[in-house]
PDB file of C-alpha atoms and ligand atoms in Angstrom:
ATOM      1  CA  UNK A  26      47.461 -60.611   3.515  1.00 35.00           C
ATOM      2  CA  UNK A  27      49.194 -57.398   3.999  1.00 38.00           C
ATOM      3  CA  UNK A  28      46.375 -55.958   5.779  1.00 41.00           C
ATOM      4  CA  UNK A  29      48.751 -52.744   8.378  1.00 42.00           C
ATOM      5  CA  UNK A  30      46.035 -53.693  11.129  1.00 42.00           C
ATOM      6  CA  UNK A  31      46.880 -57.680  11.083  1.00 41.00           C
ATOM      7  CA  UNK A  32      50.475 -56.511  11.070  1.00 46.00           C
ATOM      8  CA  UNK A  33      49.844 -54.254  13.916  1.00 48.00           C
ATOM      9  CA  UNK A  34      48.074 -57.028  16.387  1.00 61.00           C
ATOM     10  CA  UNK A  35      51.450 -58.987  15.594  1.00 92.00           C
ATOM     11  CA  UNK A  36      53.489 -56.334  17.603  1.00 97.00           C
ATOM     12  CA  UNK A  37      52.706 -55.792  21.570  1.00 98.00           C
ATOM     13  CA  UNK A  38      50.967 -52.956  22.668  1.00 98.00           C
ATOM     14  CA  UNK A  39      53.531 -53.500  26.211  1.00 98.00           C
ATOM     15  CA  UNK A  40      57.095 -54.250  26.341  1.00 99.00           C
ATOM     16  CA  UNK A  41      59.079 -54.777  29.879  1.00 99.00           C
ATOM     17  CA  UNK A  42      62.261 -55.718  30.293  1.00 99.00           C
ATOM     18  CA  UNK A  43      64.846 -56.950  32.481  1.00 99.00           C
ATOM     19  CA  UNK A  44      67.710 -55.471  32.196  1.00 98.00           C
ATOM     20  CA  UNK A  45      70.275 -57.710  33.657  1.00 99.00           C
ATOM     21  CA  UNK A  46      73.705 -58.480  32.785  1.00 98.00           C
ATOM     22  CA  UNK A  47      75.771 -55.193  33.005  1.00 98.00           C
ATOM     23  CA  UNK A  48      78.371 -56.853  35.407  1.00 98.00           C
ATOM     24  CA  UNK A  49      79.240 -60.264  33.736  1.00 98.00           C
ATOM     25  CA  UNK A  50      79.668 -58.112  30.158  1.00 98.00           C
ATOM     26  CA  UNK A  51      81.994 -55.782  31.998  1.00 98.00           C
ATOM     27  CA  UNK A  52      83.919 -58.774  33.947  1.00 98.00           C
ATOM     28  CA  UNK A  53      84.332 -60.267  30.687  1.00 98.00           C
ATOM     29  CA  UNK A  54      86.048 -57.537  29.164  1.00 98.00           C
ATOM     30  CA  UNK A  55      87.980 -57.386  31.821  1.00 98.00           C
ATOM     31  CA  UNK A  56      86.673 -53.614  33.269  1.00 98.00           C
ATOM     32  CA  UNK A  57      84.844 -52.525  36.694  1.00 98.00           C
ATOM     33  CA  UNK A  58      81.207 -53.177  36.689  1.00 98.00           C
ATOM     34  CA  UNK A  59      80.128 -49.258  36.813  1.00 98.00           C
ATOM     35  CA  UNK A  60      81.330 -49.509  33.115  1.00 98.00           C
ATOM     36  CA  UNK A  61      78.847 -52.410  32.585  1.00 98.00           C
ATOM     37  CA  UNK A  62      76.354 -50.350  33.836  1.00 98.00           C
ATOM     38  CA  UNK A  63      77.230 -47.650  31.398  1.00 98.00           C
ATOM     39  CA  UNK A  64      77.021 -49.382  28.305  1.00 98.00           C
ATOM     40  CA  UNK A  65      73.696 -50.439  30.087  1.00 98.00           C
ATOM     41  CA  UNK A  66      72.750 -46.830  29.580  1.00 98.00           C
ATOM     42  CA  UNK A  67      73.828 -46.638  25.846  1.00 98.00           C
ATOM     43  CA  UNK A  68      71.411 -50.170  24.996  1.00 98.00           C
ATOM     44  CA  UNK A  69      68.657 -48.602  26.833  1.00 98.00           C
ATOM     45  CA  UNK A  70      68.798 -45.320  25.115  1.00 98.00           C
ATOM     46  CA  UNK A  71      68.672 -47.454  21.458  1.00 98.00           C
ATOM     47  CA  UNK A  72      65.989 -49.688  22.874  1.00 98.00           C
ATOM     48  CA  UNK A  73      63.978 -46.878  23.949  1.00 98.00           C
ATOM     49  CA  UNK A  74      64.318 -44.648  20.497  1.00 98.00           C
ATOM     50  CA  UNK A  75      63.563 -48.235  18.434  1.00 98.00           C
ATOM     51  CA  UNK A  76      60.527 -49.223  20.845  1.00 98.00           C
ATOM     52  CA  UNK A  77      59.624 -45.716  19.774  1.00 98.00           C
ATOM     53  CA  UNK A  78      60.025 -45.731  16.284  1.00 98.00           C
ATOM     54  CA  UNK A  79      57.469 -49.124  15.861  1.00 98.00           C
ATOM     55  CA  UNK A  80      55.095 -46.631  17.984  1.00 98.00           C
ATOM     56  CA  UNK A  81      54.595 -49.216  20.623  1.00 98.00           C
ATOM     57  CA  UNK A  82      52.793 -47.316  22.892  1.00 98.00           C
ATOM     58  CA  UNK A  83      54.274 -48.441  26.428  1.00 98.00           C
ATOM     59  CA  UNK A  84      57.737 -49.861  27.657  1.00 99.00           C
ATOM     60  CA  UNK A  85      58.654 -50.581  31.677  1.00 99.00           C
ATOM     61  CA  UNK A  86      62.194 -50.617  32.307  1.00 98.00           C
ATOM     62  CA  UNK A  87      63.881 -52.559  35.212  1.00 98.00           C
ATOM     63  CA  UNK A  88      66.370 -50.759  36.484  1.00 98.00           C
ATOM     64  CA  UNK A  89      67.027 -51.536  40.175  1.00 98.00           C
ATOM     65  CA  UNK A  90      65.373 -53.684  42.295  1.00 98.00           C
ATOM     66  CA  UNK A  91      64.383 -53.591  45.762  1.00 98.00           C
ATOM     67  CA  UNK A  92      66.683 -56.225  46.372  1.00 98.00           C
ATOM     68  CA  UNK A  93      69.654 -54.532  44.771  1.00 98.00           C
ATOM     69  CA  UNK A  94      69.721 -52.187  47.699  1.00 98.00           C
ATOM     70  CA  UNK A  95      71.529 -55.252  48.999  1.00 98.00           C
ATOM     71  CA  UNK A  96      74.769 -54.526  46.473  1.00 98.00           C
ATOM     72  CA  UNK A  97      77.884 -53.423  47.757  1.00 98.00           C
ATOM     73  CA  UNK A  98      77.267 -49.607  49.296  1.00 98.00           C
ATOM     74  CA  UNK A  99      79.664 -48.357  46.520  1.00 98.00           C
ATOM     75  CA  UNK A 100      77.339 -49.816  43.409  1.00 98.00           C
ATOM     76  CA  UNK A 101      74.923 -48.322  44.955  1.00 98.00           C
ATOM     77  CA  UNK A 102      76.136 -45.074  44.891  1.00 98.00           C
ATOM     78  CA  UNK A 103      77.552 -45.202  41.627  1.00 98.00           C
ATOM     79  CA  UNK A 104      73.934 -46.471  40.143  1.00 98.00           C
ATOM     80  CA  UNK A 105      72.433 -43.794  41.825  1.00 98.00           C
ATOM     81  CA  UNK A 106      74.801 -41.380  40.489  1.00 98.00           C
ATOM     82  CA  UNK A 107      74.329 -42.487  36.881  1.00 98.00           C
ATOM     83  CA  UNK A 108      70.356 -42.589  37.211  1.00 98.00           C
ATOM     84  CA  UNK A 109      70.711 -38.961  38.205  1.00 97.00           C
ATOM     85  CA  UNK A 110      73.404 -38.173  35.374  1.00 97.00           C
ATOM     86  CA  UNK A 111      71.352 -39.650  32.865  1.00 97.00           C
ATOM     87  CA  UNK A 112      67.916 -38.227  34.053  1.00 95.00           C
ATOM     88  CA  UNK A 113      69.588 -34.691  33.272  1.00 94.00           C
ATOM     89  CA  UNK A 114      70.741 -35.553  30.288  1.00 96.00           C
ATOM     90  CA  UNK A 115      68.217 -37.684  28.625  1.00 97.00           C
ATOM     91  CA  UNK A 116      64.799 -36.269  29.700  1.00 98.00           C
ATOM     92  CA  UNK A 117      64.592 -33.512  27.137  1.00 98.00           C
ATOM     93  CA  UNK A 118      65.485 -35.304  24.518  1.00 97.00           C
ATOM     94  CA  UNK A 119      62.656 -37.923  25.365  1.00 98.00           C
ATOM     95  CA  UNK A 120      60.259 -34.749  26.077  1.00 98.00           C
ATOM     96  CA  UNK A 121      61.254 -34.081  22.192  1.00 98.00           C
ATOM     97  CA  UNK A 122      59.925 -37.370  21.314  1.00 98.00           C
ATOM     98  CA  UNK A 123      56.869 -37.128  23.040  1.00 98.00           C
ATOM     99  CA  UNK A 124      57.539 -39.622  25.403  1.00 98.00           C
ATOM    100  CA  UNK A 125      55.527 -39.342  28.733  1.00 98.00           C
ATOM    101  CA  UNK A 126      57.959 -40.771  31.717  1.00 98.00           C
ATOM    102  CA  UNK A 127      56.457 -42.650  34.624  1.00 98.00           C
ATOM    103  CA  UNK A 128      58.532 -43.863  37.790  1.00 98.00           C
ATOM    104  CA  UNK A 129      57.705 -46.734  39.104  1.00 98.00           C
ATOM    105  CA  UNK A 130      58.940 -47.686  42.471  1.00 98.00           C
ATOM    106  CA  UNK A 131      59.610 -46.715  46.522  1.00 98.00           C
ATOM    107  CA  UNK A 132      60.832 -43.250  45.627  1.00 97.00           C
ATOM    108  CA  UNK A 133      61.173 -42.108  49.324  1.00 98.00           C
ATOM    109  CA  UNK A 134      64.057 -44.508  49.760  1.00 98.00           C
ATOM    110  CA  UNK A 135      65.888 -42.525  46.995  1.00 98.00           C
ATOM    111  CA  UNK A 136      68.004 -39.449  47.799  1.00 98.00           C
ATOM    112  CA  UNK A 137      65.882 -36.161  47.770  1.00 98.00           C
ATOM    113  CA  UNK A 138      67.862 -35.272  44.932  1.00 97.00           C
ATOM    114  CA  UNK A 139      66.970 -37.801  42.377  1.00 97.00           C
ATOM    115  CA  UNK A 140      63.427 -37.993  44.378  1.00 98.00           C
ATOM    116  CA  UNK A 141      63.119 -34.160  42.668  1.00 97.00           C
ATOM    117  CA  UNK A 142      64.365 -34.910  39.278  1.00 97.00           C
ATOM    118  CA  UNK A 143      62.037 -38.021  38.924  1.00 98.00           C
ATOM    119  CA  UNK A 144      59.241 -35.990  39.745  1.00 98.00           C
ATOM    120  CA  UNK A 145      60.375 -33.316  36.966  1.00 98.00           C
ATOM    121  CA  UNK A 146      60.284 -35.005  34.373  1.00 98.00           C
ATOM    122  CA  UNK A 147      56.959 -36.843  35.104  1.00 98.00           C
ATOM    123  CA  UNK A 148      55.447 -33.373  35.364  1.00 98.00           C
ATOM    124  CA  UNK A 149      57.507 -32.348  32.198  1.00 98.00           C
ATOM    125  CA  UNK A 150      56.224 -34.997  30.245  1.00 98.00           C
ATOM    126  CA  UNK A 151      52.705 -35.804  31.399  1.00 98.00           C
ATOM    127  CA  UNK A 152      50.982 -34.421  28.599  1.00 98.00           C
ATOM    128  CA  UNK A 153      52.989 -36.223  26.366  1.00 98.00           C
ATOM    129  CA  UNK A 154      51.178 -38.872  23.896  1.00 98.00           C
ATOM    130  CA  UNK A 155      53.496 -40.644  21.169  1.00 98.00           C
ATOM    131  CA  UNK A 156      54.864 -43.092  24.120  1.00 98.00           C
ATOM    132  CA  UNK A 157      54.574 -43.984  28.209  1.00 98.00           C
ATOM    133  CA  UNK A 158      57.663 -45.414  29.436  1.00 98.00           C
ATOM    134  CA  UNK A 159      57.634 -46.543  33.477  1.00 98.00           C
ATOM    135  CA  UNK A 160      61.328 -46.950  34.654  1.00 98.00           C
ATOM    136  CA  UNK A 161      61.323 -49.104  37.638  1.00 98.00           C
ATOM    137  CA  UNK A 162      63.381 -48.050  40.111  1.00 98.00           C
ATOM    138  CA  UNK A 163      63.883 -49.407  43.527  1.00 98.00           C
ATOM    139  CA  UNK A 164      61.001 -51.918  42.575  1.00 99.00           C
ATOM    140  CA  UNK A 165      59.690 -54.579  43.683  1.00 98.00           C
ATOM    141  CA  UNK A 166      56.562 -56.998  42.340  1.00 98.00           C
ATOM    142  CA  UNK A 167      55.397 -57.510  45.850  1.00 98.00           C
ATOM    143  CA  UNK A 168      56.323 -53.956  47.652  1.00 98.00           C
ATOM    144  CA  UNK A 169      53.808 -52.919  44.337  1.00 98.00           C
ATOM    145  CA  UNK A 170      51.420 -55.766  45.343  1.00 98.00           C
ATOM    146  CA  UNK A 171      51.297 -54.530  48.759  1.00 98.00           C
ATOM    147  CA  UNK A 172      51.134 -50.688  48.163  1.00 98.00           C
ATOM    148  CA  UNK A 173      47.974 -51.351  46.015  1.00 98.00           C
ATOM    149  CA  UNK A 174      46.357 -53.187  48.747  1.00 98.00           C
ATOM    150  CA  UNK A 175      46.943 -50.536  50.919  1.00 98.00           C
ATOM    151  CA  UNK A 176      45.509 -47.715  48.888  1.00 98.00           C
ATOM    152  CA  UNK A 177      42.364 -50.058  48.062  1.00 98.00           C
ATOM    153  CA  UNK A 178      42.517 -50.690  52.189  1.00 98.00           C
ATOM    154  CA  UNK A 179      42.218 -46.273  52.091  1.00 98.00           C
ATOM    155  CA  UNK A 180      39.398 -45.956  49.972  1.00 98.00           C
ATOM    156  CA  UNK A 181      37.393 -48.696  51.796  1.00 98.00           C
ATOM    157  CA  UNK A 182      38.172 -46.769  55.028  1.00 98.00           C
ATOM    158  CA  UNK A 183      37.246 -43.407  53.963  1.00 97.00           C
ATOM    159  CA  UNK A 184      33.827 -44.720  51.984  1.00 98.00           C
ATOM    160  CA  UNK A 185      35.072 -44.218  48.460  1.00 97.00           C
ATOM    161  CA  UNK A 186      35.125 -48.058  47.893  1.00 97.00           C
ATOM    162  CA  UNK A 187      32.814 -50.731  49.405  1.00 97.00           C
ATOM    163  CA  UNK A 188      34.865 -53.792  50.339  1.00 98.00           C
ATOM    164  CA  UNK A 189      32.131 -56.003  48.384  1.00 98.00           C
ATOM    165  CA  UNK A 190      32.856 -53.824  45.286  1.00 97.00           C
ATOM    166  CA  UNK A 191      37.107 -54.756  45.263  1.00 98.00           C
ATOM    167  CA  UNK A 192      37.445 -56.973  42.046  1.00 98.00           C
ATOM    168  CA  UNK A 193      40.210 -57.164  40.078  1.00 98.00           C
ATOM    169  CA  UNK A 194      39.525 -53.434  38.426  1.00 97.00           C
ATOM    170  CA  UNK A 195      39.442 -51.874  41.476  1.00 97.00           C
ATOM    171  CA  UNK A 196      42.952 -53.278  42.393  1.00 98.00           C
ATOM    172  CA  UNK A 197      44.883 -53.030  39.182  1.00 98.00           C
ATOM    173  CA  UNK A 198      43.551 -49.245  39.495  1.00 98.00           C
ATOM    174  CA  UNK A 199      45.694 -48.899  42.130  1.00 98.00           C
ATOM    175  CA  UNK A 200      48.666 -51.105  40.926  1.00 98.00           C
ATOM    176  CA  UNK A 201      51.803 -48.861  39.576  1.00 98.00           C
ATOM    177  CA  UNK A 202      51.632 -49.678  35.618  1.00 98.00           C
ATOM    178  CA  UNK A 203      47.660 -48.833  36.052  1.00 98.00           C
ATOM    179  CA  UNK A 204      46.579 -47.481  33.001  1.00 98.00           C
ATOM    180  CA  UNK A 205      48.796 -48.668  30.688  1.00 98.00           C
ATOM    181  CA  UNK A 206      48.278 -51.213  28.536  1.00 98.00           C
ATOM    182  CA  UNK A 207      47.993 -54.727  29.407  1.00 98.00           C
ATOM    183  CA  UNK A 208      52.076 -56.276  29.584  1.00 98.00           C
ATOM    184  CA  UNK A 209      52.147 -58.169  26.047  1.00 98.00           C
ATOM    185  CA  UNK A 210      55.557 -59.419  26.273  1.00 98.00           C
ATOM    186  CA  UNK A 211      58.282 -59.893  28.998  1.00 98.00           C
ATOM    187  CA  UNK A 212      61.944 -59.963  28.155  1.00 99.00           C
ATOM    188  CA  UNK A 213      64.624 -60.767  30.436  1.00 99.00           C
ATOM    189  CA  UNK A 214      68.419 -60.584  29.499  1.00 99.00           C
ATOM    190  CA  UNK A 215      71.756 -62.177  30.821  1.00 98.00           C
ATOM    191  CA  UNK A 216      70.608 -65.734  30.552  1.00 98.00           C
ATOM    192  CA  UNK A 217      68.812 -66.266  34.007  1.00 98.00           C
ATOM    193  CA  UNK A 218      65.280 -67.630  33.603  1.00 98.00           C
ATOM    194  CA  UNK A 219      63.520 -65.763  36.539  1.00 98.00           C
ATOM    195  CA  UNK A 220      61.253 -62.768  37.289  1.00 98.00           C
ATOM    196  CA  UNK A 221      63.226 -61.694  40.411  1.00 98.00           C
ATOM    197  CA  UNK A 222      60.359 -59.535  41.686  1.00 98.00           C
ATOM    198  CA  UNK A 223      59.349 -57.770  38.684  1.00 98.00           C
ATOM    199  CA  UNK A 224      56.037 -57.132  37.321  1.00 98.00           C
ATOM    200  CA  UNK A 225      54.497 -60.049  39.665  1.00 98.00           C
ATOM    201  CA  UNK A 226      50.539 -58.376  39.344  1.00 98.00           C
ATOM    202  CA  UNK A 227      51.067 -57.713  35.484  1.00 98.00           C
ATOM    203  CA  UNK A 228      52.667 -60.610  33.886  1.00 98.00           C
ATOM    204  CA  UNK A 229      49.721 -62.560  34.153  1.00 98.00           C
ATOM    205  CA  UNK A 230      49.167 -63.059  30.516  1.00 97.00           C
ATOM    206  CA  UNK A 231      52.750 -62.110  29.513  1.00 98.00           C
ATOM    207  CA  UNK A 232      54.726 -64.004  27.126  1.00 98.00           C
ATOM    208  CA  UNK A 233      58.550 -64.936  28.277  1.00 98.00           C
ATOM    209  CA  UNK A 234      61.520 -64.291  26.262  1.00 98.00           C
ATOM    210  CA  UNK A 235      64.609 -64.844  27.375  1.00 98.00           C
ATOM    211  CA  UNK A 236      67.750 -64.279  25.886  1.00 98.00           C
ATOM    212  CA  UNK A 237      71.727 -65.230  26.879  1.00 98.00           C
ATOM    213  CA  UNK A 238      72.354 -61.886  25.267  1.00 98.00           C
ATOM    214  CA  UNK A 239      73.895 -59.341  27.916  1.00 99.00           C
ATOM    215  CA  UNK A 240      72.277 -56.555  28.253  1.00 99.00           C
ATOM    216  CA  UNK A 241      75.049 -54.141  26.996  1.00 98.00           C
ATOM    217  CA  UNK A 242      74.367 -56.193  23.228  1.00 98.00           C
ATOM    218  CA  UNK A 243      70.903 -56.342  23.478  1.00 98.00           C
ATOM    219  CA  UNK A 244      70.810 -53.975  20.405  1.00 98.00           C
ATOM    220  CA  UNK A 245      68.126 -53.914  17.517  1.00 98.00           C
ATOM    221  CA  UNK A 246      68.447 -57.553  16.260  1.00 98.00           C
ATOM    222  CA  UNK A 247      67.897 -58.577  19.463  1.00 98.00           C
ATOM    223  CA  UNK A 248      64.644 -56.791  19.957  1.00 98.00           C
ATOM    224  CA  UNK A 249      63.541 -58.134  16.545  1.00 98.00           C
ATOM    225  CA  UNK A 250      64.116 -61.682  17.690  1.00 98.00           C
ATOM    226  CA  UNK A 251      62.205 -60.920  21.087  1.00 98.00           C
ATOM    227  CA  UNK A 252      59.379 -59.698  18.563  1.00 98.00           C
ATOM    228  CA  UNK A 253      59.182 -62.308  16.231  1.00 98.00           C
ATOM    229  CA  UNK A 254      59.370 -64.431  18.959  1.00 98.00           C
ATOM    230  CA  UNK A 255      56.165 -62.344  20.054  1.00 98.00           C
ATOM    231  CA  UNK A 256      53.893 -62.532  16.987  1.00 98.00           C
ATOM    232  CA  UNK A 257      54.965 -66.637  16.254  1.00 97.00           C
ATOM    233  CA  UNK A 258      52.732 -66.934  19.597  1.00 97.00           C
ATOM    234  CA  UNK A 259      49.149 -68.201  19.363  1.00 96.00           C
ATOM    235  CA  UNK A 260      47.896 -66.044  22.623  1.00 97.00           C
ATOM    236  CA  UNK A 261      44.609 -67.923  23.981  1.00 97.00           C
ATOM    237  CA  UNK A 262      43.584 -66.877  27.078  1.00 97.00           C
ATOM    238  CA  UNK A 263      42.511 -70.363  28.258  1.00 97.00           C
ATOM    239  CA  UNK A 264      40.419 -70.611  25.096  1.00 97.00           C
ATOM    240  CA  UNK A 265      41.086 -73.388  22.246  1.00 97.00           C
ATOM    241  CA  UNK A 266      43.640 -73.038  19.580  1.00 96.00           C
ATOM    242  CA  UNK A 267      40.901 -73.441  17.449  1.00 95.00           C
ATOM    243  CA  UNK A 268      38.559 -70.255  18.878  1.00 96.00           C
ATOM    244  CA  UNK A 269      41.311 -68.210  18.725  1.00 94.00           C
ATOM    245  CA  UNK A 270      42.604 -69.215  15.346  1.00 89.00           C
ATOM    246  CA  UNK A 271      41.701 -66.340  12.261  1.00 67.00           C
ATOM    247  CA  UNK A 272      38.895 -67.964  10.228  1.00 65.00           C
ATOM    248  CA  UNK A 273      40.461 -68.978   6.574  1.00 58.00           C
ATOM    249  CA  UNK A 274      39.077 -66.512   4.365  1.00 54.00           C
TER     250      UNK A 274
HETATM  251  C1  IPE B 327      71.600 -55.441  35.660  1.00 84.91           C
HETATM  252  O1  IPE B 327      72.875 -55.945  35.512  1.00 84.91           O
HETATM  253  C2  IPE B 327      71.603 -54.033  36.213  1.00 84.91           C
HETATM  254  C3  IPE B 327      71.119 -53.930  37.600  1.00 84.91           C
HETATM  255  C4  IPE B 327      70.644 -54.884  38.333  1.00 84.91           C
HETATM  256  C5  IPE B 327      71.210 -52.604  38.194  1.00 84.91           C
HETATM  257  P1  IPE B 327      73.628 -56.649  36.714  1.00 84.91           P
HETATM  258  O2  IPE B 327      74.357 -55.599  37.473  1.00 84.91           O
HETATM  259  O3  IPE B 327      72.715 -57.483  37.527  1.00 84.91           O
HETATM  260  O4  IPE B 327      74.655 -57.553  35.916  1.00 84.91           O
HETATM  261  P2  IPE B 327      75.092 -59.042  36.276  1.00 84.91           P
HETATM  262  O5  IPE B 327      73.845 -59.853  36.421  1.00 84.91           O
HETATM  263  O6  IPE B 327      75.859 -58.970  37.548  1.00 84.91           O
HETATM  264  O7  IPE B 327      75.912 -59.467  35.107  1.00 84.91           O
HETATM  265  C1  IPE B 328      67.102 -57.991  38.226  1.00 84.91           C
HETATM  266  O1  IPE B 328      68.439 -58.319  38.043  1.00 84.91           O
HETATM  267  C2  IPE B 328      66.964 -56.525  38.513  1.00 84.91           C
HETATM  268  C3  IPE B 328      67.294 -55.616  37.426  1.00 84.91           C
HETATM  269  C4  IPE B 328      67.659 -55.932  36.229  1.00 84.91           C
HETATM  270  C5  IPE B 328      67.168 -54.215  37.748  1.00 84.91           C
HETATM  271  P1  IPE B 328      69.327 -58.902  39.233  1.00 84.91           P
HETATM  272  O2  IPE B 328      70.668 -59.128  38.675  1.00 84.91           O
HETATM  273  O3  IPE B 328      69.233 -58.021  40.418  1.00 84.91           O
HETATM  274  O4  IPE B 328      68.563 -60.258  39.563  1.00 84.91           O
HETATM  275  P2  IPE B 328      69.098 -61.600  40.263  1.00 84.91           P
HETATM  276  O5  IPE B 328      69.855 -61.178  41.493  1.00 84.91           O
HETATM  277  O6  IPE B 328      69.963 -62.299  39.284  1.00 84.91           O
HETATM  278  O7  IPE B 328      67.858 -62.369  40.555  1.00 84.91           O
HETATM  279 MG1   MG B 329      72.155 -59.432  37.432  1.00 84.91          MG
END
């Protein structure tokens, strides 16, 4: 059957991805790893506009971890240099493309600087529609765990909540990605096969795909095979494979 809508449940509704391998690809050619994280920037940007162009409606972006604060002070600075760099450059042209931005992340640990721009362009873009992309930056699964619980902790204390009322609703309301769509599909590059304190609340019902590709070739044909990967996937939900399976018509 060629039926668009059958086609359509085949692709996720939520992409995130891991972004890792930046340094190795550099160290391989032989060049510093700032340059790894540079052609990181050009994959992301193609990733981004391709995600786009399937009108997936959501993408979260790993870009640096809470743990990567623990990287030599000069990555650090050249990371947050680049993040700035490429927020000025890049956030009209997503504004053109309708793309709503979203940051994800412990902003007040980042420089007041890129604290500002980040907040720009989520005001710049919030009425956009076509696309929501969350860029995690100085992220963690459990800091996001633990900020939820503390707003949910908030509106118990002031009387907007009652404690007896805090189901799993009421918390993923207050969980970073809340309102976007459920995470369909998790891809991690650079070979390693671990979440290293990603999305730890929303890959629940996730599927994995992982890939030896660095992320500086993770190019078009490489999101294709992370998507046909995706729709040869029987999702069940703890059902059977045969309630979940399309009737034979
Ligand atoms: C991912 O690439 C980018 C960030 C974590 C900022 P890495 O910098 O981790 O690259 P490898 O894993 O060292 O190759
Ligand atoms: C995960 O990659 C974080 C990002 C891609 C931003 P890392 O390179 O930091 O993860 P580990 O250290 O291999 O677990
Ligand atoms: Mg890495």
């Amino acid at each position: 059957m060629t039926d668009p809508t059958n086609a359509n449940q085949a692709l996720p509704r939520h992409i995130a991805i891991i972004m890792d391998g930046n340094g190795r690809w550099a160290k391989s050619r032989g060049k510093p790893r700032h340059a790894g994280h540079r052609a990181g920037v050009k994959a992301t940007r193609n990733i981004v506009e391709a995600v786009s162009d399937l009108n997936i409606p959501a993408l979260t972006l790993f870009a640096f971890s809470s743990e990567n604060w623990s990287r030599p002070a000069e990555e650090v600075s050249s990371l947050m240099s680049l993040f700035l760099e490429v927020m000025q450059r890049e956030v009209n042209v997503l504004h053109r493309k309708n793309v709503r931005i979203r940051f994800v992340g412990a902003r007040k640990q980042l420089s007041a600087r890129l604290q500002r721009k980040l907040a720009e362009a989520e005001a710049k873009t919030a009425a956009n529609t076509h696309m929501e992309l969350a860029l995690a930056v100085a992220y963690g699964g459990r800091w996001d765990i633990v900020e939820a619980t503390r707003r949910v902790c908030a509106k118990v204390q002031n009387g907007e909540l009652d404690a007896a009322a805090i189901d799993e609703h009421a918390f993923a309301r207050e969980t970073s990605l809340a309102g976007m769509p459920p995470l369909d599909l998790l891809i991690r590059t650079g070979g390693e096969r671990r979440i290293s304190n990603f999305l730890l609340w929303d890959m629940a019902y996730a599927e994995l795909y992982f890939t030896d590709a660095l992320w500086p070739q993770f190019d078009q044909s490489e999101l294709q095979a992370a998507l046909d990967f995706y729709a040869g996937r029987q999702r069940r939900f703890g059902r059977t494979g045969d309630q979940v399976s399309e009737p034979v018509a």
